[in-house]
Every structure is written in C-alpha cells, then in structure tokens.
C-alpha cells in the first residue's frame, strides 16, 4: 500500500457516516429494554447484551458453515445474512448500552487498520 492509497483511505474514514443507524438502534434498544427487561438493573441489561453479541456471532458462523457445506444441514444465504445483521445490530445495541459513540470507535479502529501495515508475503 503506497502513501497515496493510505491518504485516500484516511479521507474515506474521515468522512465516515453511519447515517441514522445509531439513533434508530437506540430507539429500538430502549423499546426492547422497556418491554423485555423490566426489573433488570442497567448492569444486568449490559451483561445480557454483551452475551448477545457473542451469541449472534455464533449463530452467524453456524449459518455460514451450513452454507459452506460443513454441517449436516444445508445452508441458506438469507439465513446467514440475517444472522450477520444480528451481529451488527447486537454490537450497535451494546454501544448504546455503554452510552458510547459507535462512530468514534469505528473511525478509530479503521484508522488503526489502515496504519498498522499489511502482510507482505514477498518478504516471507
Ligand atoms: Mg440471531
């Protein structure tokens, strides 16, 4: 990756937009919390949500392996994509739960990815 490519990627990250996704997720999350977690403390709700992120990742990989033929049951692309969407939604709800800004976290992580260097297989 040359300096110009990195500069372009940095520019794209600078202009990153999540649109209204965080607000929509926040509204849905507060509705879920109100309707399904009454009596739970905020910490219990956060703990449940943290586990949900991993649970959804597990459901995604289950559907992915079915789709790739690594399981007894045949896979379905729509089911796999639905589980992948669950991973993103669960992660966004977790940001909301932590009262943290997903935009800033994602932007910061993308900057790290761009700047940490790439595997150069020619040198191996
Ligand atoms: Mg799911």
PDB file of N, CA and C in Angstrom, residues 118-124:
ATOM      1  N   UNK A 118       0.467  -3.934   6.257  1.00  0.00           N
ATOM      2  CA  UNK A 118      -0.189  -5.074   5.621  1.00  0.00           C
ATOM      3  C   UNK A 118       0.791  -6.221   5.541  1.00  0.00           C
ATOM      4  N   UNK A 119       0.244  -7.389   5.411  1.00  0.00           N
ATOM      5  CA  UNK A 119       1.100  -8.570   5.254  1.00  0.00           C
ATOM      6  C   UNK A 119       1.795  -8.467   3.901  1.00  0.00           C
ATOM      7  N   UNK A 120       3.107  -8.583   3.931  1.00  0.00           N
ATOM      8  CA  UNK A 120       3.861  -8.595   2.683  1.00  0.00           C
ATOM      9  C   UNK A 120       4.399 -10.006   2.489  1.00  0.00           C
ATOM     10  N   UNK A 121       3.711 -10.766   1.675  1.00  0.00           N
ATOM     11  CA  UNK A 121       4.077 -12.170   1.504  1.00  0.00           C
ATOM     12  C   UNK A 121       5.357 -12.332   0.698  1.00  0.00           C
ATOM     13  N   UNK A 122       5.774 -11.289  -0.021  1.00  0.00           N
ATOM     14  CA  UNK A 122       7.044 -11.356  -0.755  1.00  0.00           C
ATOM     15  C   UNK A 122       8.226 -11.454   0.190  1.00  0.00           C
ATOM     16  N   UNK A 123       8.060 -10.894   1.412  1.00  0.00           N
ATOM     17  CA  UNK A 123       9.172 -10.887   2.370  1.00  0.00           C
ATOM     18  C   UNK A 123       9.190 -12.122   3.250  1.00  0.00           C
ATOM     19  N   UNK A 124       8.194 -13.015   3.098  1.00  0.00           N
ATOM     20  CA  UNK A 124       8.138 -14.203   3.960  1.00  0.00           C
ATOM     21  C   UNK A 124       8.873 -15.359   3.337  1.00  0.00           C
TER      22      UNK A 124
END
